[in-house]
JSON list of C-alpha atoms in Angstrom, two decimals:
[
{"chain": "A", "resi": 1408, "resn": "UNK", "atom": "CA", "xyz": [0.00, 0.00, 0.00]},
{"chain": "A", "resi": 1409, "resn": "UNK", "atom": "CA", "xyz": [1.23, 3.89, -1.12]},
{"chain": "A", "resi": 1410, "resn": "UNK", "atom": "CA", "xyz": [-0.13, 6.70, -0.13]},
{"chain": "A", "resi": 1411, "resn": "UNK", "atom": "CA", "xyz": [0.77, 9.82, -1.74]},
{"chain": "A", "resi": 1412, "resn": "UNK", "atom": "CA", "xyz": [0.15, 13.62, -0.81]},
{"chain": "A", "resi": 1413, "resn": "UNK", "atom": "CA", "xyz": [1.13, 17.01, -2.34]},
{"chain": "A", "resi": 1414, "resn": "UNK", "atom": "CA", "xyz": [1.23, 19.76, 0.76]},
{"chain": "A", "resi": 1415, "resn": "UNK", "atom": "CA", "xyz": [1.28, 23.33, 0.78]},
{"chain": "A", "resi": 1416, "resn": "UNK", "atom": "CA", "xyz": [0.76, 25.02, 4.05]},
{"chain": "A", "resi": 1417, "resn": "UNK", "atom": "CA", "xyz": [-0.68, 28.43, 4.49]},
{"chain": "A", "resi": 1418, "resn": "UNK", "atom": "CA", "xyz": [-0.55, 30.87, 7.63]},
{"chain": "A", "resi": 1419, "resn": "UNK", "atom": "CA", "xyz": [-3.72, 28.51, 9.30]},
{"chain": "A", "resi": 1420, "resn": "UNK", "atom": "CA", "xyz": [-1.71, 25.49, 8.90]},
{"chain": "A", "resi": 1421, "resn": "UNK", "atom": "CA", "xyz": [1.42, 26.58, 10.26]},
{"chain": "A", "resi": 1422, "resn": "UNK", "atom": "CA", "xyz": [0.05, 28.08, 13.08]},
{"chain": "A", "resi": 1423, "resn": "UNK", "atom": "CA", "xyz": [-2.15, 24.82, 13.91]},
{"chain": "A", "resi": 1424, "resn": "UNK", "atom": "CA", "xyz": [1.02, 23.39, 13.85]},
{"chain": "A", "resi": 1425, "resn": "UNK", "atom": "CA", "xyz": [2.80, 25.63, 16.13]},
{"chain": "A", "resi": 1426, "resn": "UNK", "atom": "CA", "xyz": [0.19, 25.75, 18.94]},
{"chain": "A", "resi": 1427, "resn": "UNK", "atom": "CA", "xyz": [-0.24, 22.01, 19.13]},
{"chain": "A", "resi": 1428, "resn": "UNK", "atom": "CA", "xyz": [3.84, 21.79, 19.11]},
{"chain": "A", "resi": 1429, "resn": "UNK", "atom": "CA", "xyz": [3.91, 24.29, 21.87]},
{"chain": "A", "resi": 1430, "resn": "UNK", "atom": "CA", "xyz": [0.77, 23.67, 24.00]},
{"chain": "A", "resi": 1431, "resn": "UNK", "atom": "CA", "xyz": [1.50, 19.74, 23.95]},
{"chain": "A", "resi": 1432, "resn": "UNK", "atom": "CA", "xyz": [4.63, 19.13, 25.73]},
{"chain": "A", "resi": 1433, "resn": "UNK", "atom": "CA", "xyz": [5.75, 19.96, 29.46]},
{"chain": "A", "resi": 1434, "resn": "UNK", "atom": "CA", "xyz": [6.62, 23.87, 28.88]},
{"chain": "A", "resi": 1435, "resn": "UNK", "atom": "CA", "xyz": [3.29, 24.04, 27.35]},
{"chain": "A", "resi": 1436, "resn": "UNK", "atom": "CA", "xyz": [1.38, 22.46, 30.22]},
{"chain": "A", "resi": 1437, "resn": "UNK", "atom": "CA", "xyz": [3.63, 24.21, 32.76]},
{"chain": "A", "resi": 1438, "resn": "UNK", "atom": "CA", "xyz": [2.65, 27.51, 30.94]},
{"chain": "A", "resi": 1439, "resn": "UNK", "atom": "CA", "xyz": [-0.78, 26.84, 31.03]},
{"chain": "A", "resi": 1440, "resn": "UNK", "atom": "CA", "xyz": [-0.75, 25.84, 34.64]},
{"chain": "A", "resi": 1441, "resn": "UNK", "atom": "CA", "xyz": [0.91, 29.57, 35.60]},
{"chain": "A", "resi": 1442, "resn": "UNK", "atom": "CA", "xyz": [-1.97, 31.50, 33.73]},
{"chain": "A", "resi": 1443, "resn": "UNK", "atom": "CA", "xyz": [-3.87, 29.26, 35.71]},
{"chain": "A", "resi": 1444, "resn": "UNK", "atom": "CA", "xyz": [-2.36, 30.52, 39.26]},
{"chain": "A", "resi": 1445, "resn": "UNK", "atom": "CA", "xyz": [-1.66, 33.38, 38.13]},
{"chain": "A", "resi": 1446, "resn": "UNK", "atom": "CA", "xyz": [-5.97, 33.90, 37.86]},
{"chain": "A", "resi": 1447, "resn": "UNK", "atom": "CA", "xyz": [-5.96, 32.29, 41.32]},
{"chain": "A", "resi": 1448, "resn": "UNK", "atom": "CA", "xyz": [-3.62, 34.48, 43.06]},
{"chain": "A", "resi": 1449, "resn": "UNK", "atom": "CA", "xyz": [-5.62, 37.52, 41.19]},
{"chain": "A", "resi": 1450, "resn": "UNK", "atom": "CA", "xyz": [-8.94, 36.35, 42.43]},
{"chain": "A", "resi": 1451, "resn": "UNK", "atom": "CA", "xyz": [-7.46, 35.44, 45.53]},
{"chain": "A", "resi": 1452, "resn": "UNK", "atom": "CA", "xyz": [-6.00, 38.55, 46.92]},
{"chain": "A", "resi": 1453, "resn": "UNK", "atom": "CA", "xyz": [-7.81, 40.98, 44.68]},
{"chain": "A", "resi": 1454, "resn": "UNK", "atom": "CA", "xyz": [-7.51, 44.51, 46.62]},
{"chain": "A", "resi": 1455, "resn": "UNK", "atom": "CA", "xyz": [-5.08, 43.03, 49.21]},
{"chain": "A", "resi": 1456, "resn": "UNK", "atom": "CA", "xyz": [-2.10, 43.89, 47.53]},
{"chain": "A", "resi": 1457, "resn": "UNK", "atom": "CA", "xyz": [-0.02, 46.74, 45.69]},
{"chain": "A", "resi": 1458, "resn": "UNK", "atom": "CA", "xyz": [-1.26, 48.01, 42.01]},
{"chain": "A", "resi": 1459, "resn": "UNK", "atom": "CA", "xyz": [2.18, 47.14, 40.38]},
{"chain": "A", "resi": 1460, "resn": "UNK", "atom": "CA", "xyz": [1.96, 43.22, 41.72]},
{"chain": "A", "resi": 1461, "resn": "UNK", "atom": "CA", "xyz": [-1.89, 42.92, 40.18]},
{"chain": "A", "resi": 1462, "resn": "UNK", "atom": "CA", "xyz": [-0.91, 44.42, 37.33]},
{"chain": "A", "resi": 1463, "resn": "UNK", "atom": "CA", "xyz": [1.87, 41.77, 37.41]},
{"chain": "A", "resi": 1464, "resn": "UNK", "atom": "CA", "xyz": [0.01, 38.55, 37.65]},
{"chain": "A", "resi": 1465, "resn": "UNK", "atom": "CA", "xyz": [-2.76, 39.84, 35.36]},
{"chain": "A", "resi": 1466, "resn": "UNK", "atom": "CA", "xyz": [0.26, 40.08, 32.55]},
{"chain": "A", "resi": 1467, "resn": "UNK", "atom": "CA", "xyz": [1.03, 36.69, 33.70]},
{"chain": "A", "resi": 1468, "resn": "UNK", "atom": "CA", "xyz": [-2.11, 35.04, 33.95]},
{"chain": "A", "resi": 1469, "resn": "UNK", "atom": "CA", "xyz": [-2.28, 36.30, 30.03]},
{"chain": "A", "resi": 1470, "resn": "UNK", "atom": "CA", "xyz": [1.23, 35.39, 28.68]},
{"chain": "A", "resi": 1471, "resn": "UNK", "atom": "CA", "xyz": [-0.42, 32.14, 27.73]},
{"chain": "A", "resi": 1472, "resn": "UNK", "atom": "CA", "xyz": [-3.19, 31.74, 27.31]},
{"chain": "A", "resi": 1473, "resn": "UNK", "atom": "CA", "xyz": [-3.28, 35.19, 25.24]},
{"chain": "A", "resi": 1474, "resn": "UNK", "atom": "CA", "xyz": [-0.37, 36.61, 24.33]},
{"chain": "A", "resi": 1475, "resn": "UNK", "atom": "CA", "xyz": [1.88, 33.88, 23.48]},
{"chain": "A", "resi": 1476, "resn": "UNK", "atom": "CA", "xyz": [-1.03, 32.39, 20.99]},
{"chain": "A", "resi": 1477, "resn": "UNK", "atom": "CA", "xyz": [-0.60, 36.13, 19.37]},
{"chain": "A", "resi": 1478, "resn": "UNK", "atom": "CA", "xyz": [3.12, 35.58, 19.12]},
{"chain": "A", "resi": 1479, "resn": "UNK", "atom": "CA", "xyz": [2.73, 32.73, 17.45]},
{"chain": "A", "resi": 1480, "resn": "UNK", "atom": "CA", "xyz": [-0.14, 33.52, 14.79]},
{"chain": "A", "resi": 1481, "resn": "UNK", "atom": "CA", "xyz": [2.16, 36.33, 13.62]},
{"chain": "A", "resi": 1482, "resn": "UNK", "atom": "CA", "xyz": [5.28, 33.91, 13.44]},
{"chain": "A", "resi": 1483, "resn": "UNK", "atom": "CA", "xyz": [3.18, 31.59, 10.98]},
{"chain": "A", "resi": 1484, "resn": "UNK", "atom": "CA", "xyz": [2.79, 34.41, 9.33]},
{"chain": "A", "resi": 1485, "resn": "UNK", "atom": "CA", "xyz": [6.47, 35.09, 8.74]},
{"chain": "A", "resi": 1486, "resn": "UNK", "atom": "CA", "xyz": [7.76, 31.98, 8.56]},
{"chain": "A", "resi": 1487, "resn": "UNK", "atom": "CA", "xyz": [5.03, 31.52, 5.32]},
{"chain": "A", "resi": 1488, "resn": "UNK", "atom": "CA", "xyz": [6.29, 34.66, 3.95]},
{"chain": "A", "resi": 1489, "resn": "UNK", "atom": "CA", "xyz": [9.86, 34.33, 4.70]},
{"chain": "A", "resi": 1490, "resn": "UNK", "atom": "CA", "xyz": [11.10, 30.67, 3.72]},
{"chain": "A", "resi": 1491, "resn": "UNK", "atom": "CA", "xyz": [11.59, 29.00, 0.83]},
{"chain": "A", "resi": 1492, "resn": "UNK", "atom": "CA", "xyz": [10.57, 25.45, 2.29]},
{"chain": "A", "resi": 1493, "resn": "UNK", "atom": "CA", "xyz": [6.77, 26.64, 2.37]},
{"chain": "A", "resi": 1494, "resn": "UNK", "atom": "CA", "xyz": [6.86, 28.27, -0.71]},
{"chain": "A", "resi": 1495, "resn": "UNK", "atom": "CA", "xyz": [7.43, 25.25, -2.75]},
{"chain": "A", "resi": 1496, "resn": "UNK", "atom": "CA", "xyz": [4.63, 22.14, -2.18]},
{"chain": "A", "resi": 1497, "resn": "UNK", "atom": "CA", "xyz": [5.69, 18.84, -0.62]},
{"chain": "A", "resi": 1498, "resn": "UNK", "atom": "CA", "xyz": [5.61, 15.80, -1.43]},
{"chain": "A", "resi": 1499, "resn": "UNK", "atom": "CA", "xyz": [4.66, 12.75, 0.68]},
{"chain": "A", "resi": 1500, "resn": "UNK", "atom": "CA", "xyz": [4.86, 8.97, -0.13]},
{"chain": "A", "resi": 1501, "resn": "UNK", "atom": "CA", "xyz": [3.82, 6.73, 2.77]},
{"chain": "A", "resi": 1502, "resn": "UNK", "atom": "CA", "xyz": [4.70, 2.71, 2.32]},
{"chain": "A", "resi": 1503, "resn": "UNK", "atom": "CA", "xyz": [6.18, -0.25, 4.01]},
{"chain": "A", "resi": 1504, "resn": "UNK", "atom": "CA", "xyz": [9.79, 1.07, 3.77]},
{"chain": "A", "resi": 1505, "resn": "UNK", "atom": "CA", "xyz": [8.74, 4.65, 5.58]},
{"chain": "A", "resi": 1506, "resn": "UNK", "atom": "CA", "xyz": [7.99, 8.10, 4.27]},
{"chain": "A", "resi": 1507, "resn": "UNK", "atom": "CA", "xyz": [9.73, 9.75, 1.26]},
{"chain": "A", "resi": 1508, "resn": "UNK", "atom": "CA", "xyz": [9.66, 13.59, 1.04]},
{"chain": "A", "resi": 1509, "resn": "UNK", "atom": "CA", "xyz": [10.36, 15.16, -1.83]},
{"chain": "A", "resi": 1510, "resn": "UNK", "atom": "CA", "xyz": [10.67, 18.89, -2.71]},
{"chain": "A", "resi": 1511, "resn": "UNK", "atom": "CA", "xyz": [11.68, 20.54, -5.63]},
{"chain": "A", "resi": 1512, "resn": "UNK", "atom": "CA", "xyz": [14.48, 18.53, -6.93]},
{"chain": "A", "resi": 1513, "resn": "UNK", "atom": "CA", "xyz": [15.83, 17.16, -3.25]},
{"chain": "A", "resi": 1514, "resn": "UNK", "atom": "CA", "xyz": [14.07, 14.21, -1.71]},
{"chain": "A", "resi": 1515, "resn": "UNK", "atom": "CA", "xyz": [15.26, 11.56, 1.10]},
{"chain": "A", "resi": 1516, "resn": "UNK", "atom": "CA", "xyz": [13.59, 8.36, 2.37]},
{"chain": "A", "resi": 1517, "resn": "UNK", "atom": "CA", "xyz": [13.00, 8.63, 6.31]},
{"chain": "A", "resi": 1518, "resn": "UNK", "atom": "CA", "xyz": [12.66, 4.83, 7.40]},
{"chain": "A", "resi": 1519, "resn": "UNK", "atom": "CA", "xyz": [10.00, 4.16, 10.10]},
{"chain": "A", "resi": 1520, "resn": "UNK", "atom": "CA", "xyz": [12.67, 3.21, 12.52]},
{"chain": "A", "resi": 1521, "resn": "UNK", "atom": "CA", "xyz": [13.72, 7.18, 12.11]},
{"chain": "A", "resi": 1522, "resn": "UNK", "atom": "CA", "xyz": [10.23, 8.16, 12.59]},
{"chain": "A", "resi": 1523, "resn": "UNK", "atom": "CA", "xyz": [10.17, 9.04, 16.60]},
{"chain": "A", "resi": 1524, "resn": "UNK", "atom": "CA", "xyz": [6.60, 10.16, 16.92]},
{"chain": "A", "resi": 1525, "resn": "UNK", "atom": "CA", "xyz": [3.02, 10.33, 14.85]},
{"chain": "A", "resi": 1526, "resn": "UNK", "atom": "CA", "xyz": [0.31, 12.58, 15.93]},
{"chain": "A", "resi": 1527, "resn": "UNK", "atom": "CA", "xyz": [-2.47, 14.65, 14.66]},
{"chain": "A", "resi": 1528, "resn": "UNK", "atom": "CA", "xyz": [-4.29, 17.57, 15.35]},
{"chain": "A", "resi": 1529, "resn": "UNK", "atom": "CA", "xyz": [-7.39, 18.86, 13.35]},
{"chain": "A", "resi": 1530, "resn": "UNK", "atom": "CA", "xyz": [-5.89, 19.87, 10.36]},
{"chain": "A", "resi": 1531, "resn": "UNK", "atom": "CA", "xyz": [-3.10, 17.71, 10.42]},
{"chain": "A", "resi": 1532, "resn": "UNK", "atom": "CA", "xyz": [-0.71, 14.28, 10.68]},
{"chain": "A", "resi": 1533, "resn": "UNK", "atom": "CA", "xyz": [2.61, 15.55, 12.35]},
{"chain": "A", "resi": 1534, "resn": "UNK", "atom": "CA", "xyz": [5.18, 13.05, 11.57]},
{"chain": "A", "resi": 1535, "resn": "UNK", "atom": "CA", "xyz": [8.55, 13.88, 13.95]},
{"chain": "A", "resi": 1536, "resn": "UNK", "atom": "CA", "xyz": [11.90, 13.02, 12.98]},
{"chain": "A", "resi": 1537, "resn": "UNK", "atom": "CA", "xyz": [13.41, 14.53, 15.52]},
{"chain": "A", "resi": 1538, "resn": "UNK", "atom": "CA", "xyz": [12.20, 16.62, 19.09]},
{"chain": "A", "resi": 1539, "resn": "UNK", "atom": "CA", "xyz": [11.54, 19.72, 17.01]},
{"chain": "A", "resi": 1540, "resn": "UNK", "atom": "CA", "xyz": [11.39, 18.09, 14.03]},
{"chain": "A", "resi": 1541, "resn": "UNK", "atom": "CA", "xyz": [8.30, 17.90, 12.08]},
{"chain": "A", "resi": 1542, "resn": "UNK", "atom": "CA", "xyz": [6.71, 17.07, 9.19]},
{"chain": "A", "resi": 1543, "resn": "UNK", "atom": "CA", "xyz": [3.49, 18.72, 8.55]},
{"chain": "A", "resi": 1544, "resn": "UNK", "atom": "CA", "xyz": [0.65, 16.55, 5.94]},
{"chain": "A", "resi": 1545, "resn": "UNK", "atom": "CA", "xyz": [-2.33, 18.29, 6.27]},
{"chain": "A", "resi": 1546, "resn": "UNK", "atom": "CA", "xyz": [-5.39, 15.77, 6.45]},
{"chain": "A", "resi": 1547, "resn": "UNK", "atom": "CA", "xyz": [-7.27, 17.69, 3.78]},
{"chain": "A", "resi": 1548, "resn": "UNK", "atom": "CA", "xyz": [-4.05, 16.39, 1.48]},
{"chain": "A", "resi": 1549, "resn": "UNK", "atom": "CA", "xyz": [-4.47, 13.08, 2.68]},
{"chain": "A", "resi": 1550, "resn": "UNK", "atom": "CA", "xyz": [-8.32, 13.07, 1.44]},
{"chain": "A", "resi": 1551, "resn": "UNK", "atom": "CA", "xyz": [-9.57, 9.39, 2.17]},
{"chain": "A", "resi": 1552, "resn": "UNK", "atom": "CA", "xyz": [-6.48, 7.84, 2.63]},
{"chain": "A", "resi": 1553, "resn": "UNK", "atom": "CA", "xyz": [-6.09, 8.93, 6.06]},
{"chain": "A", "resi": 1554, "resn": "UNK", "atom": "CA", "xyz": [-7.35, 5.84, 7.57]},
{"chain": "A", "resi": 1555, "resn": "UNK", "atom": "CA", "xyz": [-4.60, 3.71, 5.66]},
{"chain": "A", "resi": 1556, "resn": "UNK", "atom": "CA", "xyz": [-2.08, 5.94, 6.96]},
{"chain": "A", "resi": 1557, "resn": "UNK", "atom": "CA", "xyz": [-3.56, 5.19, 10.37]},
{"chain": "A", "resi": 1558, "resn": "UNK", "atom": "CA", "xyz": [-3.42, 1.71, 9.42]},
{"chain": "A", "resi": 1559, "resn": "UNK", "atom": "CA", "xyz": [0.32, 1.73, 7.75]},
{"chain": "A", "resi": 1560, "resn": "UNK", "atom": "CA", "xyz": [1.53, 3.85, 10.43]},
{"chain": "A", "resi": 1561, "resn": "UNK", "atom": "CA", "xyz": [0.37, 1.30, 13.62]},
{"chain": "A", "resi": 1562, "resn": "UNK", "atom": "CA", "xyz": [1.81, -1.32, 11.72]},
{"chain": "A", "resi": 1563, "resn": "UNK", "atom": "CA", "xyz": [5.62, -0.51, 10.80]},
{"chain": "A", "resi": 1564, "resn": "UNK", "atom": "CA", "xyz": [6.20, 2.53, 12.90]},
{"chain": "A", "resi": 1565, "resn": "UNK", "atom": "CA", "xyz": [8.22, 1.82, 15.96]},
{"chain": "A", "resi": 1566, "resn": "UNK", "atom": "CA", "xyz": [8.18, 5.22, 17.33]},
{"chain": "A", "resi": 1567, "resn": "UNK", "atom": "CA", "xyz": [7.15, 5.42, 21.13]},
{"chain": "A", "resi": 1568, "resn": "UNK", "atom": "CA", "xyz": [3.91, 6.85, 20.10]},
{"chain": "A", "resi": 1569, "resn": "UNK", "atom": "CA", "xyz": [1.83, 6.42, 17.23]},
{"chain": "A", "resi": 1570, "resn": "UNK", "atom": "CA", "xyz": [-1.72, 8.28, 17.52]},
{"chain": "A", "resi": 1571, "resn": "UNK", "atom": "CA", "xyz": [-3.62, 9.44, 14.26]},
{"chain": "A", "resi": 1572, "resn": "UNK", "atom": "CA", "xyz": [-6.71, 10.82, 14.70]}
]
């Protein structure tokens, strides 16, 4: 079985991309959980305590949940404007020996045994090859054969975690 996809991403994409990579690991969790105090500690001690100090954990009860998100929408934006790697569509072959990328006149065969982790969000299959490596196939790409790359993926991937959605 081959599955084949041609990807372009746009700003939307990208920044999909970029909040799930962010928001889903420790520093995103730990982030989120000091927006979350920080709201406590507001509510908490609301009038109890010095201008400069709520003004403080207001800023830091929004550097997450708001104002990172911001930060991020306009670096899609850039990084869509700015490198060549989005302006020129992707390639995508899925089969038993792994995934070869192609783009423009470069391509390279990433075996599943190089494939450390599958995941997807709602626009997309992130494929890492690395920590802060990913490959982005957007499922609109993959049309109907999303469910054999769920199905190809589960059964030669040996990366520690393997969840298609």
């Amino acid at each position: 079985m081959e599955i084949k996809a041609s990807v372009q991403l746009n700003k939307k994409q990208v920044f999909n991309f970029l909040m799930h990579h962010t928001y889903f690991s420790f520093m995103g969790y730990i982030g989120i959980l000091i927006s979350i105090c920080a709201v406590g500690a507001i509510v908490m001690t609301w009038g109890k305590m010095p201008l400069e100090n709520e003004i403080l954990l207001f800023l830091a009860a929004l550097l997450f949940t708001v104002i990172q998100p911001l930060m991020l929408y306009v670096r899609s934006g850039r990084q869509i404007q700015s490198s060549e790697a989005f302006r020129i569509p992707m390639q995508y072959e899925f089969s038993s020996q792994g995934m070869y990328v192609v783009q423009g006149n470069d391509g390279k065969l990433f075996r599943w045994d190089e494939i450390t982790k599958i995941t997807s969000t709602s626009m997309s299959v992130l494929v890492y090859t690395g920590k802060n490596h990913a490959f982005v196939i957007t499922k609109e790409a993959l049309g109907t054969k999303l469910d054999d790359l769920r199905t190809l993926a589960k059964k030669y991937a040996t990366a520690s975690y393997v969840k298609v959605k």
